[in-house]
Short mmCIF file of C-alpha atoms in Angstrom, two decimals:
data_model
loop_
_atom_site.label_atom_id
_atom_site.label_comp_id
_atom_site.label_asym_id
_atom_site.label_seq_id
_atom_site.Cartn_x
_atom_site.Cartn_y
_atom_site.Cartn_z
CA MET A 24 -15.92 -2.39 -22.02
CA ARG A 25 -13.53 -5.18 -21.43
CA VAL A 26 -10.52 -4.36 -19.06
CA ALA A 27 -7.44 -6.00 -18.07
CA LEU A 28 -6.40 -5.10 -15.14
CA VAL A 29 -2.53 -5.85 -14.33
CA HIS A 30 -1.50 -6.20 -10.92
CA ASP A 31 1.83 -7.24 -9.67
CA TRP A 32 1.27 -10.86 -7.57
CA LEU A 33 -1.56 -12.19 -5.18
CA THR A 34 -0.18 -13.26 -3.11
CA GLY A 35 -2.24 -11.74 0.21
CA THR A 36 -4.43 -9.27 0.99
CA ARG A 37 -2.37 -5.92 1.90
CA GLY A 38 -2.71 -1.87 0.70
CA GLY A 39 -2.38 -2.67 -2.95
CA GLU A 40 -4.77 -5.71 -2.68
CA LYS A 41 -7.61 -3.49 -1.56
CA VAL A 42 -6.62 -0.94 -4.48
CA LEU A 43 -7.68 -4.18 -7.10
CA LEU A 44 -10.43 -5.30 -5.22
CA GLU A 45 -12.13 -1.70 -5.72
CA MET A 46 -11.58 -1.99 -9.37
CA VAL A 47 -12.65 -5.42 -9.68
CA ARG A 48 -16.00 -3.78 -8.44
CA LEU A 49 -16.16 -0.96 -10.11
CA LEU A 50 -15.56 -3.22 -13.90
CA PRO A 51 -17.64 -5.78 -13.86
CA ASP A 52 -16.09 -6.75 -17.28
CA SER A 53 -12.43 -7.26 -16.51
CA GLU A 54 -9.94 -9.86 -16.00
CA VAL A 55 -6.69 -10.03 -13.80
CA PHE A 56 -3.27 -10.47 -15.13
CA THR A 57 -0.72 -10.96 -12.47
CA LEU A 58 2.67 -12.44 -12.01
CA PHE A 59 2.06 -15.53 -9.56
CA ARG A 60 -0.69 -16.11 -7.38
CA PHE A 61 -0.95 -18.43 -3.92
CA PRO A 62 -4.90 -19.18 -4.74
CA GLY A 63 -7.25 -18.25 -1.31
CA SER A 64 -4.70 -15.37 -0.54
CA ALA A 65 -6.58 -12.86 -2.51
CA PRO A 66 -9.92 -11.04 -1.68
CA PRO A 67 -12.49 -13.80 -2.95
CA GLU A 68 -14.03 -11.32 -5.20
CA VAL A 69 -10.61 -10.96 -6.74
CA GLU A 70 -10.20 -14.47 -7.20
CA ALA A 71 -13.49 -15.65 -8.77
CA ARG A 72 -12.42 -13.24 -12.06
CA PRO A 73 -10.02 -14.95 -14.32
CA VAL A 74 -6.70 -14.53 -13.40
CA HIS A 75 -3.83 -15.17 -15.90
CA THR A 76 -0.47 -15.84 -14.57
CA THR A 77 3.20 -16.19 -16.26
CA PHE A 78 4.90 -18.78 -16.32
CA LEU A 79 6.90 -17.61 -13.01
CA GLN A 80 3.55 -19.44 -11.63
CA ARG A 81 5.70 -23.17 -12.12
CA LEU A 82 8.51 -21.93 -9.98
CA VAL A 83 7.20 -19.94 -6.75
CA SER A 84 5.51 -21.63 -3.81
CA PRO A 85 4.66 -19.92 -0.22
CA ARG A 86 7.31 -22.25 1.02
CA THR A 87 10.01 -21.15 -1.53
CA GLY A 88 8.86 -17.53 -1.76
CA TYR A 89 9.50 -15.13 -4.76
CA ARG A 90 11.76 -12.29 -3.92
CA LYS A 91 14.78 -14.50 -5.53
CA LEU A 92 12.92 -15.14 -8.66
CA LEU A 93 13.14 -10.54 -9.16
CA PRO A 94 15.67 -11.24 -12.17
CA LEU A 95 12.59 -13.08 -13.92
CA TYR A 96 10.16 -10.51 -13.54
CA PRO A 97 11.20 -8.54 -16.99
CA LEU A 98 10.68 -11.26 -19.00
CA ALA A 99 7.24 -12.37 -17.26
CA ALA A 100 5.81 -9.12 -17.91
CA GLU A 101 6.69 -9.11 -21.53
CA THR A 102 4.47 -12.34 -21.92
CA TRP A 103 1.21 -10.69 -20.66
CA ASP A 104 -0.82 -11.39 -23.72
CA LEU A 105 -3.73 -8.46 -23.51
CA SER A 106 -5.23 -8.79 -26.91
CA GLY A 107 -9.06 -8.27 -27.07
CA PHE A 108 -9.32 -5.50 -24.26
CA ASP A 109 -10.24 -1.80 -24.64
CA LEU A 110 -8.54 -0.95 -21.79
CA VAL A 111 -5.58 -1.88 -19.67
CA LEU A 112 -5.68 -0.50 -15.86
CA SER A 113 -2.29 -1.64 -14.29
CA SER A 114 -2.06 -1.57 -10.23
CA SER A 115 1.25 -1.26 -9.99
CA HIS A 116 4.67 -0.93 -7.05
CA CYS A 117 7.11 -3.50 -9.27
CA VAL A 118 6.56 -4.37 -12.83
CA ALA A 119 2.72 -4.56 -13.80
CA LYS A 120 3.04 -0.72 -15.47
CA ASN A 121 5.42 -2.19 -17.33
CA ALA A 122 2.21 -4.28 -19.42
CA ARG A 123 2.33 -3.92 -23.00
CA ALA A 124 -0.73 -2.95 -23.90
CA PRO A 125 -1.63 -3.97 -27.73
CA ARG A 126 -1.44 -0.80 -30.51
CA GLY A 127 -4.20 1.72 -29.76
CA VAL A 128 -5.47 0.41 -26.44
CA PRO A 129 -5.10 2.80 -23.53
CA HIS A 130 -2.70 1.79 -20.65
CA LEU A 131 -3.92 3.85 -17.63
CA CYS A 132 -1.37 3.04 -14.18
CA TYR A 133 -2.77 3.26 -11.12
CA CYS A 134 0.63 3.46 -8.87
CA HIS A 135 1.57 2.60 -5.66
CA THR A 136 5.83 3.36 -6.08
CA PRO A 137 8.39 3.10 -8.20
CA VAL A 138 10.41 -0.13 -7.05
CA ARG A 139 11.91 1.05 -4.37
CA TYR A 140 14.64 -1.24 -4.41
CA LEU A 141 15.45 -0.41 -7.91
CA HIS A 142 15.81 3.47 -7.79
CA ASP A 143 15.95 5.68 -4.30
CA GLN A 144 15.55 3.50 -1.90
CA PHE A 145 17.56 0.39 -2.22
CA ASP A 146 19.99 1.05 1.08
CA ALA A 147 17.01 1.33 2.89
CA TYR A 148 15.28 -1.79 1.20
CA PHE A 149 18.45 -3.77 2.10
CA GLU A 150 19.65 -2.46 5.37
CA GLY A 151 20.72 -5.59 7.61
CA ARG A 152 20.47 -8.24 4.96
CA PRO A 153 24.21 -7.78 3.32
CA ALA A 154 24.18 -11.12 0.96
CA VAL A 155 21.29 -9.73 -0.38
CA ARG A 156 22.16 -6.50 -0.78
CA LEU A 157 25.09 -8.22 -2.79
CA LEU A 158 23.11 -10.23 -5.07
CA ALA A 159 20.68 -6.96 -5.53
CA ARG A 160 23.41 -4.67 -6.61
CA ALA A 161 24.79 -7.06 -9.05
CA ALA A 162 21.08 -7.60 -10.63
CA ARG A 163 19.95 -3.33 -10.53
CA ALA A 164 21.32 -1.09 -12.97
CA PRO A 165 19.69 -3.62 -16.09
CA LEU A 166 16.18 -3.06 -13.80
CA ALA A 167 16.47 -0.24 -13.54
CA ALA A 168 17.25 0.80 -16.76
CA TRP A 169 14.53 -1.66 -18.25
CA ASP A 170 12.04 0.08 -15.00
CA VAL A 171 13.01 3.93 -16.89
CA ARG A 172 12.49 2.73 -20.61
CA THR A 173 9.12 0.93 -20.14
CA ALA A 174 7.73 3.89 -18.56
CA SER A 175 6.42 5.14 -22.11
CA ARG A 176 4.36 2.12 -22.18
CA VAL A 177 2.35 4.29 -20.14
CA ASP A 178 -0.57 6.58 -21.06
CA ALA A 179 -1.44 8.19 -17.60
CA PHE A 180 -0.40 8.14 -14.33
CA ALA A 181 -2.50 7.85 -10.87
CA ALA A 182 -0.40 8.30 -7.61
CA ASN A 183 -1.56 6.84 -4.05
CA SER A 184 -0.01 10.03 -2.68
CA GLN A 185 1.60 13.26 -3.15
CA THR A 186 5.27 11.56 -2.00
CA VAL A 187 4.53 9.26 -4.60
CA ARG A 188 3.80 11.90 -7.34
CA ALA A 189 6.74 13.18 -6.45
CA ARG A 190 8.57 10.50 -6.78
CA ILE A 191 7.39 8.68 -10.44
CA GLU A 192 8.38 12.53 -11.60
CA ARG A 193 12.27 12.05 -9.97
CA THR A 194 12.24 8.28 -11.49
CA TRP A 195 10.42 8.24 -14.96
CA GLY A 196 9.75 12.32 -15.51
CA ARG A 197 6.15 11.75 -15.54
CA ASP A 198 3.27 13.92 -13.81
CA ALA A 199 0.85 12.06 -12.02
CA ALA A 200 -2.91 12.65 -10.54
CA VAL A 201 -3.20 11.98 -7.27
CA VAL A 202 -5.48 9.31 -5.75
CA PRO A 203 -5.05 8.29 -2.42
CA PRO A 204 -5.96 4.45 -1.84
CA PRO A 205 -9.27 3.00 -0.13
CA VAL A 206 -9.18 2.35 4.05
CA ASP A 207 -12.62 0.50 4.90
CA VAL A 208 -13.70 3.51 7.48
CA ASP A 209 -17.33 1.25 8.19
CA PHE A 210 -15.04 -2.08 9.63
CA HIS A 211 -12.42 0.38 11.34
CA THR A 212 -14.61 2.02 14.01
CA PRO A 213 -14.29 3.38 17.34
CA SER A 214 -14.96 0.88 20.13
CA PRO A 215 -19.21 0.95 20.49
CA SER A 216 -18.15 1.01 24.42
CA PRO A 217 -15.84 3.00 26.71
CA ARG A 218 -12.41 0.96 27.18
CA ARG A 219 -9.15 1.94 28.87
CA ARG A 220 -6.35 2.73 26.42
CA GLU A 221 -3.51 1.39 26.89
CA GLY A 222 0.38 0.89 25.55
CA PHE A 223 1.38 1.67 22.32
CA LEU A 224 0.36 -0.57 18.60
CA LEU A 225 2.88 -0.72 15.82
CA VAL A 226 1.27 -2.90 12.64
CA SER A 227 4.02 -3.34 9.67
CA ALA A 228 5.51 -5.65 7.28
CA PHE A 229 8.27 -6.83 8.87
CA VAL A 230 10.94 -5.57 6.56
CA PRO A 231 13.80 -3.36 7.19
CA TYR A 232 12.93 -0.33 5.73
CA LYS A 233 10.02 0.23 7.90
CA ARG A 234 12.47 1.11 10.99
CA ILE A 235 11.24 -1.21 13.50
CA PRO A 236 14.08 -1.20 15.34
CA ASP A 237 13.58 2.59 16.49
CA ALA A 238 10.57 1.80 18.31
CA LEU A 239 11.91 -1.44 19.90
CA GLU A 240 15.17 0.89 20.96
CA ALA A 241 12.38 3.36 21.94
CA ALA A 242 10.01 1.00 24.24
CA ARG A 243 13.62 -0.32 25.55
CA ARG A 244 14.55 3.18 26.57
CA GLY A 245 11.31 4.32 28.09
CA ARG A 246 10.08 1.14 29.57
CA LEU A 247 7.16 1.31 27.27
CA PRO A 248 4.29 -1.11 26.62
CA LEU A 249 4.33 -2.10 23.24
CA THR A 250 2.22 -4.53 20.36
CA LEU A 251 4.51 -5.01 17.30
CA ALA A 252 2.04 -6.82 14.76
CA GLY A 253 2.52 -8.41 11.62
CA SER A 254 4.71 -10.22 9.75
CA GLY A 255 7.66 -10.94 7.72
CA PRO A 256 11.20 -11.80 6.50
CA ASP A 257 12.94 -9.28 9.82
CA ALA A 258 10.47 -11.19 12.08
CA PRO A 259 13.57 -13.30 13.25
CA ARG A 260 15.85 -10.42 14.17
CA LEU A 261 12.46 -8.26 15.28
CA ARG A 262 11.97 -10.60 17.77
CA ARG A 263 16.03 -10.95 19.16
CA LEU A 264 15.49 -7.33 19.44
CA ALA A 265 12.26 -6.78 21.67
CA GLY A 266 12.74 -6.25 25.22
CA GLU A 267 10.16 -7.33 28.09
CA THR A 268 8.12 -4.39 27.62
CA VAL A 269 7.14 -5.95 23.47
CA ARG A 270 4.90 -8.70 22.86
CA VAL A 271 5.23 -9.76 18.63
CA LEU A 272 1.52 -11.27 17.10
CA ASP A 273 1.97 -12.66 14.31
CA THR A 274 -0.13 -11.81 11.36
CA PRO A 275 -3.47 -10.40 13.98
CA SER A 276 -6.99 -10.97 11.86
CA ASP A 277 -8.60 -7.96 10.80
CA GLU A 278 -11.12 -8.17 13.56
CA GLU A 279 -8.05 -8.81 15.89
CA LEU A 280 -6.17 -5.75 14.36
CA ARG A 281 -9.57 -3.56 15.11
CA GLU A 282 -9.80 -4.81 18.73
CA LEU A 283 -5.61 -3.31 18.35
CA TYR A 284 -6.39 0.17 17.45
CA ARG A 285 -9.07 0.66 19.23
CA GLY A 286 -7.29 -0.25 22.64
CA ALA A 287 -4.13 1.72 22.02
CA GLU A 288 -3.28 4.32 23.19
CA ALA A 289 -1.48 5.72 20.21
CA VAL A 290 -0.14 3.77 16.97
CA LEU A 291 3.47 4.42 15.94
CA MET A 292 5.11 4.74 12.60
CA PRO A 293 8.86 5.20 12.55
CA GLY A 294 9.51 4.25 9.00
CA GLU A 295 8.40 6.64 5.87
CA GLU A 296 5.90 5.58 4.22
CA ASP A 297 4.42 5.92 0.30
CA PHE A 298 1.17 6.68 1.90
CA GLY A 299 0.15 4.35 4.68
CA ILE A 300 -3.25 2.64 5.55
CA VAL A 301 -2.47 2.00 8.62
CA PRO A 302 -2.45 5.69 10.39
CA VAL A 303 -5.87 5.76 8.55
CA GLU A 304 -6.82 2.60 9.55
CA ALA A 305 -5.82 3.71 13.41
CA GLN A 306 -7.64 7.49 13.14
CA ALA A 307 -11.01 5.73 11.79
CA CYS A 308 -11.11 3.87 14.91
CA GLY A 309 -10.23 7.29 16.66
CA THR A 310 -7.29 6.89 17.91
CA PRO A 311 -3.94 9.22 17.63
CA VAL A 312 -0.97 8.30 15.48
CA ILE A 313 2.87 9.37 16.27
CA ALA A 314 4.56 9.48 13.19
CA LEU A 315 8.16 9.86 11.55
CA GLY A 316 7.03 13.17 9.52
CA ARG A 317 8.13 12.09 5.97
CA GLY A 318 6.40 11.06 3.04
CA GLY A 319 2.30 10.02 2.91
CA ALA A 320 2.16 10.41 7.08
CA THR A 321 2.61 14.34 5.96
CA GLU A 322 -1.08 13.82 4.47
CA THR A 323 -3.03 11.60 6.46
CA VAL A 324 -1.54 12.64 9.80
CA VAL A 325 -3.03 16.17 11.13
CA ASP A 326 0.51 17.40 13.76
CA GLY A 327 -0.75 18.33 16.64
CA VAL A 328 -4.67 17.33 15.82
CA THR A 329 -5.06 13.70 14.90
CA GLY A 330 -1.48 12.86 15.87
CA VAL A 331 2.12 13.96 16.45
CA LEU A 332 4.38 14.19 13.37
CA TYR A 333 8.16 14.21 14.13
CA PRO A 334 11.33 15.80 11.79
CA GLY A 335 14.06 13.08 11.88
CA PRO A 336 13.93 8.96 11.86
CA GLY A 337 15.77 7.13 15.05
CA PRO A 338 14.52 6.17 19.11
CA ASP A 339 15.84 9.75 20.18
CA GLY A 340 13.27 11.50 17.92
CA LEU A 341 10.53 9.05 18.44
CA LEU A 342 10.85 9.11 22.52
CA ALA A 343 10.82 13.38 22.28
CA ALA A 344 7.26 12.66 20.33
CA ILE A 345 5.82 10.73 22.72
CA ASP A 346 6.81 13.10 25.17
CA ARG A 347 5.03 15.64 23.07
CA PHE A 348 1.81 12.93 22.56
CA ARG A 349 1.75 13.07 26.31
CA THR A 350 1.32 16.74 26.71
CA LEU A 351 -1.58 17.21 24.21
CA ARG A 352 -5.08 16.53 24.07
CA PHE A 353 -6.95 14.37 21.31
CA ASN A 354 -10.68 14.37 20.49
CA PRO A 355 -11.58 11.26 18.48
CA ASP A 356 -14.15 13.05 16.51
CA ASP A 357 -11.12 14.67 14.91
CA ALA A 358 -9.52 11.61 13.78
CA LEU A 359 -12.70 9.75 12.73
CA ARG A 360 -13.04 13.33 10.35
CA ASN A 361 -9.91 13.36 8.70
CA ALA A 362 -9.87 8.95 8.29
CA ALA A 363 -12.99 9.47 6.16
CA ARG A 364 -11.68 11.18 3.92
CA PHE A 365 -10.20 8.25 2.59
CA SER A 366 -13.14 5.83 2.50
CA ARG A 367 -13.81 3.45 -0.08
CA GLU A 368 -16.21 5.57 -1.96
CA SER A 369 -14.12 8.38 -1.94
CA PHE A 370 -11.97 6.24 -3.84
CA ARG A 371 -14.21 4.99 -6.19
CA ARG A 372 -15.28 8.72 -7.27
CA ASN A 373 -11.82 9.85 -7.35
CA LEU A 374 -10.61 6.92 -9.61
CA LEU A 375 -13.54 7.18 -11.40
CA ALA A 376 -13.01 10.90 -11.91
CA TRP A 377 -8.99 10.39 -12.86
CA LEU A 378 -10.07 7.29 -15.32
CA ARG A 379 -12.67 9.96 -17.60
CA GLU A 380 -10.26 12.70 -17.60
CA ALA A 381 -7.18 10.64 -18.63
CA LEU A 382 -9.50 9.14 -21.74
CA ALA A 383 -10.80 12.22 -22.60
CA GLY A 384 -6.98 13.26 -22.61
CA LEU A 385 -6.30 10.98 -25.29
CA GLY A 386 -9.05 11.31 -27.08
CA ARG A 387 -10.83 8.58 -25.88
CA ASP A 388 -14.23 9.97 -25.06
CA GLU A 389 -16.16 6.79 -26.35
CA LEU A 390 -14.01 4.48 -23.78
CA ALA A 391 -14.99 7.14 -20.53
CA ALA A 392 -18.29 7.06 -21.91
CA ARG A 393 -18.43 3.41 -21.10
CA LEU A 394 -17.15 3.76 -17.13
CA PRO A 395 -19.60 2.90 -14.87
CA ARG A 396 -21.65 5.87 -13.61
CA GLU A 397 -20.46 6.96 -9.73
CA ALA A 398 -23.96 6.16 -8.44
CA ASP A 399 -24.14 2.62 -9.78
CA ALA A 400 -20.17 2.20 -8.81
CA ASN A 401 -21.58 2.35 -4.81
CA ALA A 402 -24.55 0.65 -5.47
CA GLY A 403 -23.30 -2.18 -6.53
CA THR A 404 -20.54 -2.33 -4.03
CA ARG A 405 -22.64 -2.30 -1.14
CA THR A 406 -24.87 -4.97 -3.11
CA THR A 407 -21.86 -6.92 -2.69
CA GLU A 408 -21.12 -6.40 0.62
CA THR A 409 -24.48 -7.28 2.37
#
């Protein structure tokens, strides 16, 4: 079965690209369609597939960036030619779900979130950037209208969390199945030898809606050792805000990040996440999580067992949660069991079940029958990884 995998853009390997990677592994006769790509930035198995871009490819580069081209995304998305495929499967947090499938071809969408900065998270996304906020506000209304109108191009949705499922219903008036994204719990494991855990860790993209300044202020007030790991456009501001107990690490490797997880007293997550892979990676390393009790954290962190959830954003709430954390005892085995729920094997099993159910619901049992069996999919992935 020929499958068109539509993904917003390929500029790095984050949670969305890890979902795409599992889709590529699961569906061997697939090709990738994306707005633009930075060659070498995606997982090698994705790069090895035919990757089709749009005219935006000529306008972007790692140096010039791509966010300023947002008003052109709808036009570019209309140019994807998906003829000749049996199924369109989009992996979308922006415009991939707006792809137009040929007549008679099902379009199923795995949605990481409706576009945050077009809908209910506009203010949080552009906090601290007044000039960009002004320009974005001017473009917001027509883009949001197009986004809502073209949601009808999707025959069935899956969301990565209950939080996103509710957001899909609010934004587009559509229901969605819930298929949590994959986390590599085979790579993220506890330290093979006992080690002392010291300090707190925050792993994040450096963007305003992650609420990283809450953690920096808490570290300043409490004289807390904190490692801030990641990258993004908010990096200069965050470096200025970082106090003397904070160290900032720019884009650690996967191996370096695993060691950071293993050595941290706890991982902090002060912002609301759609799902949040970082808390699961931390728990897979046996590390508890202190997180804002909103969004995906309520689905991945067990309060009082694998971490601490606190009710309201801000440094005061975070400091109170750290105080509570220090009164509790955590068993790393509880964290490992919780993280195992989100393994890649679980994702493949749940994704296949959703694909079959969605296609059957559309009366396309002949396509559902051509999907790989679960055992075949898992065996193929193991072969790839060895």
